[in-house]
PDB file of C-alpha atoms and ligand atoms in Angstrom:
ATOM      1  CA  MET A   1      34.085   8.927  26.299  1.00 55.00           C
ATOM      2  CA  THR A   2      33.666   4.376  25.490  1.00 56.00           C
ATOM      3  CA  ALA A   3      36.201   3.912  22.353  1.00 81.00           C
ATOM      4  CA  ARG A   4      33.367   2.908  20.931  1.00 93.00           C
ATOM      5  CA  PRO A   5      30.730   5.815  20.480  1.00 97.00           C
ATOM      6  CA  SER A   6      26.659   5.696  19.802  1.00 98.00           C
ATOM      7  CA  ILE A   7      26.155   6.587  15.770  1.00 98.00           C
ATOM      8  CA  GLY A   8      22.868   6.477  14.751  1.00 98.00           C
ATOM      9  CA  VAL A   9      21.524   6.397  10.891  1.00 98.00           C
ATOM     10  CA  LEU A  10      18.410   8.106  10.050  1.00 98.00           C
ATOM     11  CA  ALA A  11      16.418   5.123   8.646  1.00 98.00           C
ATOM     12  CA  VAL A  12      13.263   6.880   6.504  1.00 97.00           C
ATOM     13  CA  GLN A  13      14.650   6.400   3.847  1.00 96.00           C
ATOM     14  CA  GLY A  14      17.702   5.767   1.524  1.00 95.00           C
ATOM     15  CA  ASP A  15      20.791   3.236   1.824  1.00 95.00           C
ATOM     16  CA  VAL A  16      20.778   3.285   5.729  1.00 97.00           C
ATOM     17  CA  ARG A  17      22.156  -0.054   5.595  1.00 97.00           C
ATOM     18  CA  GLU A  18      24.861   1.129   3.490  1.00 97.00           C
ATOM     19  CA  HIS A  19      26.116   3.467   6.218  1.00 98.00           C
ATOM     20  CA  LEU A  20      25.011   0.962   8.968  1.00 98.00           C
ATOM     21  CA  ARG A  21      28.028  -1.137   7.891  1.00 97.00           C
ATOM     22  CA  ALA A  22      30.305   1.574   7.359  1.00 97.00           C
ATOM     23  CA  LEU A  23      29.841   2.985  10.617  1.00 98.00           C
ATOM     24  CA  GLU A  24      31.005  -0.382  12.300  1.00 97.00           C
ATOM     25  CA  GLY A  25      33.524  -0.665  10.705  1.00 95.00           C
ATOM     26  CA  ALA A  26      34.446   2.758  11.302  1.00 96.00           C
ATOM     27  CA  GLY A  27      34.594   1.809  14.542  1.00 96.00           C
ATOM     28  CA  ALA A  28      30.976   2.683  15.963  1.00 98.00           C
ATOM     29  CA  VAL A  29      27.791   1.640  17.702  1.00 97.00           C
ATOM     30  CA  VAL A  30      25.105   1.385  15.420  1.00 98.00           C
ATOM     31  CA  ARG A  31      21.931   2.138  15.418  1.00 97.00           C
ATOM     32  CA  THR A  32      18.267   3.444  13.051  1.00 98.00           C
ATOM     33  CA  VAL A  33      16.422   6.518  14.470  1.00 98.00           C
ATOM     34  CA  ARG A  34      13.210   6.262  13.605  1.00 97.00           C
ATOM     35  CA  ARG A  35      11.392   7.697  16.461  1.00 97.00           C
ATOM     36  CA  PRO A  36      12.623  10.837  18.730  1.00 96.00           C
ATOM     37  CA  ALA A  37      13.031   9.278  21.453  1.00 96.00           C
ATOM     38  CA  GLU A  38      16.104   7.548  19.896  1.00 96.00           C
ATOM     39  CA  LEU A  39      17.883  10.365  18.990  1.00 95.00           C
ATOM     40  CA  GLU A  40      18.324  11.254  22.971  1.00 92.00           C
ATOM     41  CA  ALA A  41      21.115   9.140  23.893  1.00 91.00           C
ATOM     42  CA  LEU A  42      23.175   9.734  20.937  1.00 97.00           C
ATOM     43  CA  ASP A  43      26.677  10.683  20.113  1.00 98.00           C
ATOM     44  CA  GLY A  44      26.467  11.112  16.396  1.00 98.00           C
ATOM     45  CA  LEU A  45      24.203  11.216  13.217  1.00 98.00           C
ATOM     46  CA  VAL A  46      24.510  10.013   9.773  1.00 98.00           C
ATOM     47  CA  ILE A  47      22.040  11.264   8.109  1.00 98.00           C
ATOM     48  CA  PRO A  48      21.590   8.829   4.498  1.00 98.00           C
ATOM     49  CA  GLY A  49      21.981   9.049   0.714  1.00 97.00           C
ATOM     50  CA  GLY A  50      17.889   8.708  -1.151  1.00 96.00           C
ATOM     51  CA  GLU A  51      15.401  11.229  -2.161  1.00 96.00           C
ATOM     52  CA  SER A  52      15.433  14.271   0.015  1.00 97.00           C
ATOM     53  CA  THR A  53      12.260  15.737  -1.118  1.00 96.00           C
ATOM     54  CA  THR A  54      10.219  12.247   0.093  1.00 97.00           C
ATOM     55  CA  MET A  55      13.009  12.322   3.452  1.00 97.00           C
ATOM     56  CA  ASP A  56      12.191  15.791   4.553  1.00 97.00           C
ATOM     57  CA  LYS A  57       8.007  14.644   4.313  1.00 97.00           C
ATOM     58  CA  LEU A  58       8.743  11.597   6.628  1.00 97.00           C
ATOM     59  CA  VAL A  59      10.810  13.608   8.490  1.00 98.00           C
ATOM     60  CA  ARG A  60       8.158  15.624   9.838  1.00 97.00           C
ATOM     61  CA  ALA A  61       5.822  12.932   9.565  1.00 97.00           C
ATOM     62  CA  PHE A  62       8.283  11.052  11.632  1.00 97.00           C
ATOM     63  CA  GLU A  63       7.286  14.190  13.825  1.00 97.00           C
ATOM     64  CA  LEU A  64      11.407  13.946  13.660  1.00 98.00           C
ATOM     65  CA  TYR A  65      11.592  17.635  12.030  1.00 97.00           C
ATOM     66  CA  ALA A  66      11.506  19.785  15.566  1.00 97.00           C
ATOM     67  CA  PRO A  67      13.834  16.869  17.520  1.00 97.00           C
ATOM     68  CA  LEU A  68      16.399  16.833  14.807  1.00 98.00           C
ATOM     69  CA  ARG A  69      16.570  20.665  14.755  1.00 97.00           C
ATOM     70  CA  GLN A  70      16.820  20.501  18.260  1.00 97.00           C
ATOM     71  CA  ARG A  71      19.933  17.956  17.988  1.00 97.00           C
ATOM     72  CA  ILE A  72      21.713  20.199  15.636  1.00 97.00           C
ATOM     73  CA  ALA A  73      21.250  23.316  17.189  1.00 96.00           C
ATOM     74  CA  ASP A  74      22.838  21.612  20.339  1.00 96.00           C
ATOM     75  CA  GLY A  75      25.278  20.236  18.502  1.00 97.00           C
ATOM     76  CA  LEU A  76      25.243  16.904  17.726  1.00 98.00           C
ATOM     77  CA  PRO A  77      27.649  15.437  15.484  1.00 98.00           C
ATOM     78  CA  VAL A  78      25.753  15.174  11.729  1.00 98.00           C
ATOM     79  CA  TYR A  79      27.136  13.376   8.839  1.00 98.00           C
ATOM     80  CA  GLY A  80      25.229  14.213   5.867  1.00 98.00           C
ATOM     81  CA  SER A  81      25.892  12.172   2.072  1.00 98.00           C
ATOM     82  CA  CYS A  82      24.177  13.530  -0.653  1.00 97.00           C
ATOM     83  CA  ALA A  83      20.351  13.484  -0.200  1.00 97.00           C
ATOM     84  CA  GLY A  84      21.700  13.631   3.241  1.00 98.00           C
ATOM     85  CA  MET A  85      24.210  16.583   3.132  1.00 98.00           C
ATOM     86  CA  ILE A  86      20.789  18.749   1.647  1.00 98.00           C
ATOM     87  CA  MET A  87      19.059  18.186   4.509  1.00 98.00           C
ATOM     88  CA  LEU A  88      21.706  19.611   6.258  1.00 98.00           C
ATOM     89  CA  ALA A  89      22.329  22.169   3.706  1.00 98.00           C
ATOM     90  CA  ASP A  90      20.609  26.045   4.970  1.00 97.00           C
ATOM     91  CA  ARG A  91      19.564  26.833   1.795  1.00 97.00           C
ATOM     92  CA  ILE A  92      18.791  24.706  -1.559  1.00 96.00           C
ATOM     93  CA  THR A  93      18.839  26.918  -4.854  1.00 94.00           C
ATOM     94  CA  ASP A  94      16.175  24.960  -6.856  1.00 83.00           C
ATOM     95  CA  ALA A  95      13.454  23.271  -4.203  1.00 83.00           C
ATOM     96  CA  PRO A  96      10.186  22.232  -4.833  1.00 85.00           C
ATOM     97  CA  GLY A  97       8.284  24.832  -2.963  1.00 85.00           C
ATOM     98  CA  ASP A  98       7.718  23.167   0.130  1.00 87.00           C
ATOM     99  CA  GLN A  99      10.782  21.791   0.736  1.00 91.00           C
ATOM    100  CA  GLN A 100      12.103  22.621   3.978  1.00 93.00           C
ATOM    101  CA  THR A 101      15.512  21.312   5.052  1.00 96.00           C
ATOM    102  CA  LEU A 102      17.296  20.900   8.787  1.00 97.00           C
ATOM    103  CA  GLY A 103      19.572  23.474   8.170  1.00 97.00           C
ATOM    104  CA  GLY A 104      22.836  23.688   9.874  1.00 98.00           C
ATOM    105  CA  LEU A 105      25.016  24.232   6.996  1.00 98.00           C
ATOM    106  CA  ASP A 106      25.780  27.764   5.900  1.00 98.00           C
ATOM    107  CA  ILE A 107      26.138  26.258   1.565  1.00 98.00           C
ATOM    108  CA  THR A 108      23.875  26.841  -0.760  1.00 98.00           C
ATOM    109  CA  VAL A 109      23.403  23.509  -3.145  1.00 97.00           C
ATOM    110  CA  ARG A 110      22.302  22.411  -5.979  1.00 96.00           C
ATOM    111  CA  ARG A 111      20.518  19.589  -6.189  1.00 94.00           C
ATOM    112  CA  ASN A 112      20.937  17.078  -9.165  1.00 92.00           C
ATOM    113  CA  ALA A 113      23.205  19.631 -10.283  1.00 93.00           C
ATOM    114  CA  PHE A 114      25.540  17.214 -12.795  1.00 89.00           C
ATOM    115  CA  GLY A 115      22.710  17.223 -15.162  1.00 78.00           C
ATOM    116  CA  ARG A 116      20.834  14.850 -17.251  1.00 63.00           C
ATOM    117  CA  GLN A 117      24.002  13.079 -18.919  1.00 57.00           C
ATOM    118  CA  VAL A 118      26.416  12.742 -16.685  1.00 63.00           C
ATOM    119  CA  ASP A 119      23.241  12.061 -13.189  1.00 76.00           C
ATOM    120  CA  SER A 120      25.842   9.249 -12.380  1.00 89.00           C
ATOM    121  CA  PHE A 121      29.776   9.111 -12.131  1.00 91.00           C
ATOM    122  CA  GLU A 122      32.966   7.981 -10.241  1.00 93.00           C
ATOM    123  CA  GLU A 123      35.821  10.213 -10.211  1.00 95.00           C
ATOM    124  CA  ASP A 124      39.495   9.897  -7.681  1.00 96.00           C
ATOM    125  CA  ILE A 125      39.708  13.381  -5.782  1.00 96.00           C
ATOM    126  CA  ASP A 126      41.489  14.772  -3.547  1.00 97.00           C
ATOM    127  CA  PHE A 127      40.174  14.891   0.164  1.00 98.00           C
ATOM    128  CA  ALA A 128      41.394  17.788   2.573  1.00 97.00           C
ATOM    129  CA  GLY A 129      43.759  15.897   5.417  1.00 94.00           C
ATOM    130  CA  LEU A 130      43.941  12.166   3.655  1.00 94.00           C
ATOM    131  CA  ASP A 131      46.459  11.395   1.854  1.00 92.00           C
ATOM    132  CA  ALA A 132      46.141   9.324  -0.699  1.00 96.00           C
ATOM    133  CA  PRO A 133      42.680   9.953  -3.042  1.00 96.00           C
ATOM    134  CA  MET A 134      39.778   9.030  -2.671  1.00 97.00           C
ATOM    135  CA  HIS A 135      36.726   7.215  -5.582  1.00 97.00           C
ATOM    136  CA  ALA A 136      34.196   9.130  -4.914  1.00 97.00           C
ATOM    137  CA  VAL A 137      30.375   7.993  -5.777  1.00 96.00           C
ATOM    138  CA  PHE A 138      27.841  10.701  -7.537  1.00 95.00           C
ATOM    139  CA  ILE A 139      24.584   9.290  -7.640  1.00 94.00           C
ATOM    140  CA  ARG A 140      22.036  12.059  -8.379  1.00 94.00           C
ATOM    141  CA  ALA A 141      24.299  14.087  -6.847  1.00 96.00           C
ATOM    142  CA  PRO A 142      23.680  17.856  -5.918  1.00 96.00           C
ATOM    143  CA  TRP A 143      26.387  20.332  -5.432  1.00 96.00           C
ATOM    144  CA  VAL A 144      27.650  22.763  -3.173  1.00 98.00           C
ATOM    145  CA  GLU A 145      26.833  27.018  -5.041  1.00 97.00           C
ATOM    146  CA  GLN A 146      28.031  28.601  -1.989  1.00 97.00           C
ATOM    147  CA  ALA A 147      29.699  27.995   1.226  1.00 98.00           C
ATOM    148  CA  GLY A 148      29.829  30.618   4.536  1.00 98.00           C
ATOM    149  CA  PRO A 149      32.981  31.839   5.799  1.00 98.00           C
ATOM    150  CA  SER A 150      32.560  29.720   8.115  1.00 98.00           C
ATOM    151  CA  VAL A 151      32.380  26.257   6.485  1.00 98.00           C
ATOM    152  CA  GLN A 152      35.760  24.273   5.452  1.00 98.00           C
ATOM    153  CA  VAL A 153      36.290  22.651   1.775  1.00 98.00           C
ATOM    154  CA  LEU A 154      36.865  19.550   1.264  1.00 98.00           C
ATOM    155  CA  ALA A 155      37.089  18.825  -1.682  1.00 98.00           C
ATOM    156  CA  ARG A 156      35.943  19.725  -4.942  1.00 97.00           C
ATOM    157  CA  VAL A 157      35.618  18.059  -8.848  1.00 95.00           C
ATOM    158  CA  ALA A 158      37.861  18.554 -11.392  1.00 89.00           C
ATOM    159  CA  GLY A 159      35.274  17.271 -14.029  1.00 78.00           C
ATOM    160  CA  ASP A 160      36.192  17.877 -17.246  1.00 76.00           C
ATOM    161  CA  GLY A 161      38.112  20.816 -16.548  1.00 79.00           C
ATOM    162  CA  THR A 162      36.122  23.741 -18.348  1.00 82.00           C
ATOM    163  CA  GLY A 163      32.488  22.821 -17.941  1.00 83.00           C
ATOM    164  CA  PRO A 164      30.404  24.198 -15.064  1.00 86.00           C
ATOM    165  CA  ALA A 165      30.567  20.982 -12.479  1.00 89.00           C
ATOM    166  CA  ALA A 166      34.438  21.973 -12.494  1.00 91.00           C
ATOM    167  CA  GLY A 167      35.698  22.702  -9.212  1.00 95.00           C
ATOM    168  CA  ARG A 168      32.601  22.583  -7.709  1.00 96.00           C
ATOM    169  CA  ILE A 169      32.782  21.917  -4.346  1.00 98.00           C
ATOM    170  CA  VAL A 170      31.349  18.532  -2.858  1.00 98.00           C
ATOM    171  CA  ALA A 171      32.741  18.275   0.780  1.00 98.00           C
ATOM    172  CA  VAL A 172      32.147  20.861   3.497  1.00 98.00           C
ATOM    173  CA  ARG A 173      32.636  20.163   6.656  1.00 98.00           C
ATOM    174  CA  GLN A 174      31.254  23.302   9.892  1.00 98.00           C
ATOM    175  CA  GLY A 175      32.277  22.029  13.630  1.00 98.00           C
ATOM    176  CA  ALA A 176      30.876  19.411  13.996  1.00 98.00           C
ATOM    177  CA  LEU A 177      28.711  19.226  10.415  1.00 98.00           C
ATOM    178  CA  LEU A 178      30.288  17.119   7.474  1.00 98.00           C
ATOM    179  CA  ALA A 179      28.824  16.426   4.539  1.00 98.00           C
ATOM    180  CA  THR A 180      29.630  14.713   1.144  1.00 98.00           C
ATOM    181  CA  SER A 181      27.774  15.499  -2.342  1.00 98.00           C
ATOM    182  CA  PHE A 182      29.200  11.617  -2.827  1.00 97.00           C
ATOM    183  CA  HIS A 183      28.386   7.773  -1.140  1.00 97.00           C
ATOM    184  CA  PRO A 184      31.636   6.884  -0.172  1.00 96.00           C
ATOM    185  CA  GLU A 185      29.357   4.437   2.351  1.00 95.00           C
ATOM    186  CA  VAL A 186      29.409   2.499  -1.420  1.00 95.00           C
ATOM    187  CA  THR A 187      32.523   2.348  -2.132  1.00 95.00           C
ATOM    188  CA  GLY A 188      34.092  -0.013   0.712  1.00 93.00           C
ATOM    189  CA  ASP A 189      36.359   2.988   1.691  1.00 95.00           C
ATOM    190  CA  THR A 190      35.622   3.399   5.439  1.00 95.00           C
ATOM    191  CA  ARG A 191      37.800   7.434   5.357  1.00 97.00           C
ATOM    192  CA  VAL A 192      35.554   9.591   5.308  1.00 98.00           C
ATOM    193  CA  HIS A 193      33.415   7.868   8.064  1.00 98.00           C
ATOM    194  CA  GLU A 194      36.056   7.559   9.990  1.00 97.00           C
ATOM    195  CA  LEU A 195      36.486  11.277  10.315  1.00 98.00           C
ATOM    196  CA  PHE A 196      33.744  11.535  11.433  1.00 98.00           C
ATOM    197  CA  VAL A 197      33.756   9.145  14.121  1.00 98.00           C
ATOM    198  CA  GLU A 198      37.162  10.889  15.116  1.00 97.00           C
ATOM    199  CA  ILE A 199      34.492  14.456  14.860  1.00 97.00           C
ATOM    200  CA  VAL A 200      31.792  12.783  17.208  1.00 98.00           C
ATOM    201  CA  ARG A 201      35.073  11.103  19.579  1.00 96.00           C
ATOM    202  CA  GLU A 202      36.352  14.799  19.677  1.00 94.00           C
ATOM    203  CA  ARG A 203      32.873  16.028  20.271  1.00 92.00           C
ATOM    204  CA  ALA A 204      31.366  13.645  23.483  1.00 84.00           C
TER     205      ALA A 204
HETATM  206  N1  LIG B 301      18.938  13.620  -6.057  1.00 52.34           N
HETATM  207  C1  LIG B 301      18.720  13.813  -4.920  1.00 52.34           C
HETATM  208  C2  LIG B 301      17.587  14.293  -3.521  1.00 52.34           C
HETATM  209  O1  LIG B 301      17.538  15.900  -4.274  1.00 52.34           O
HETATM  210  C3  LIG B 301      19.939  13.073  -3.818  1.00 52.34           C
HETATM  211  C4  LIG B 301      19.889  11.410  -4.842  1.00 52.34           C
HETATM  212  C5  LIG B 301      21.252  10.521  -3.485  1.00 52.34           C
HETATM  213  O2  LIG B 301      20.819  10.903  -2.065  1.00 52.34           O
HETATM  214  N2  LIG B 301      21.984  10.046  -4.198  1.00 52.34           N
HETATM  215  O3  LIG B 301      17.631  13.939  -2.691  1.00 52.34           O
END
């Protein structure tokens, strides 16, 4: 495998530019993905934050739905952040009837889970495998309501310690699939992107 793997960012909607920058910082050669053909030469893919209902519609309109599912089934490493986590989830608790996900991760997510008052918040979280805590930014984020036996939990929020958010799962890995409820691409901390680049290198 070349020293710099080729990683795409799904660019139909969402915070694409921030991920491109973070991935470059983490040692990848980056490109945007809008067409099925652009998926072919990739070693890995990032699905950014945004709005999963819109992203789902656009993925289907751009005829990316079937090719993306195929690449995921074939083992393409994919990292989904926030709306990207929702896209990778096998199950959503509260989706509009016509919302589909790409799936791949054996998790159930709850969209906009942290509620209206705490729509968006920040918290320092412990992330498995990293020695220093990570400052995590949550923007109308989902949480992982339930995770299957082959899903590795990488991070949870502390919240206030007692409320419904306390201890909720906010980062997971299953094989080559990685997902976070939060947005590491906006903080300048590239450790999640570095972890993803490492996963991509391992798999290539
Ligand atoms: N609430 C959004 C959704 O359901 C996700 C928010 C985000 O990606 N920042 O898709």
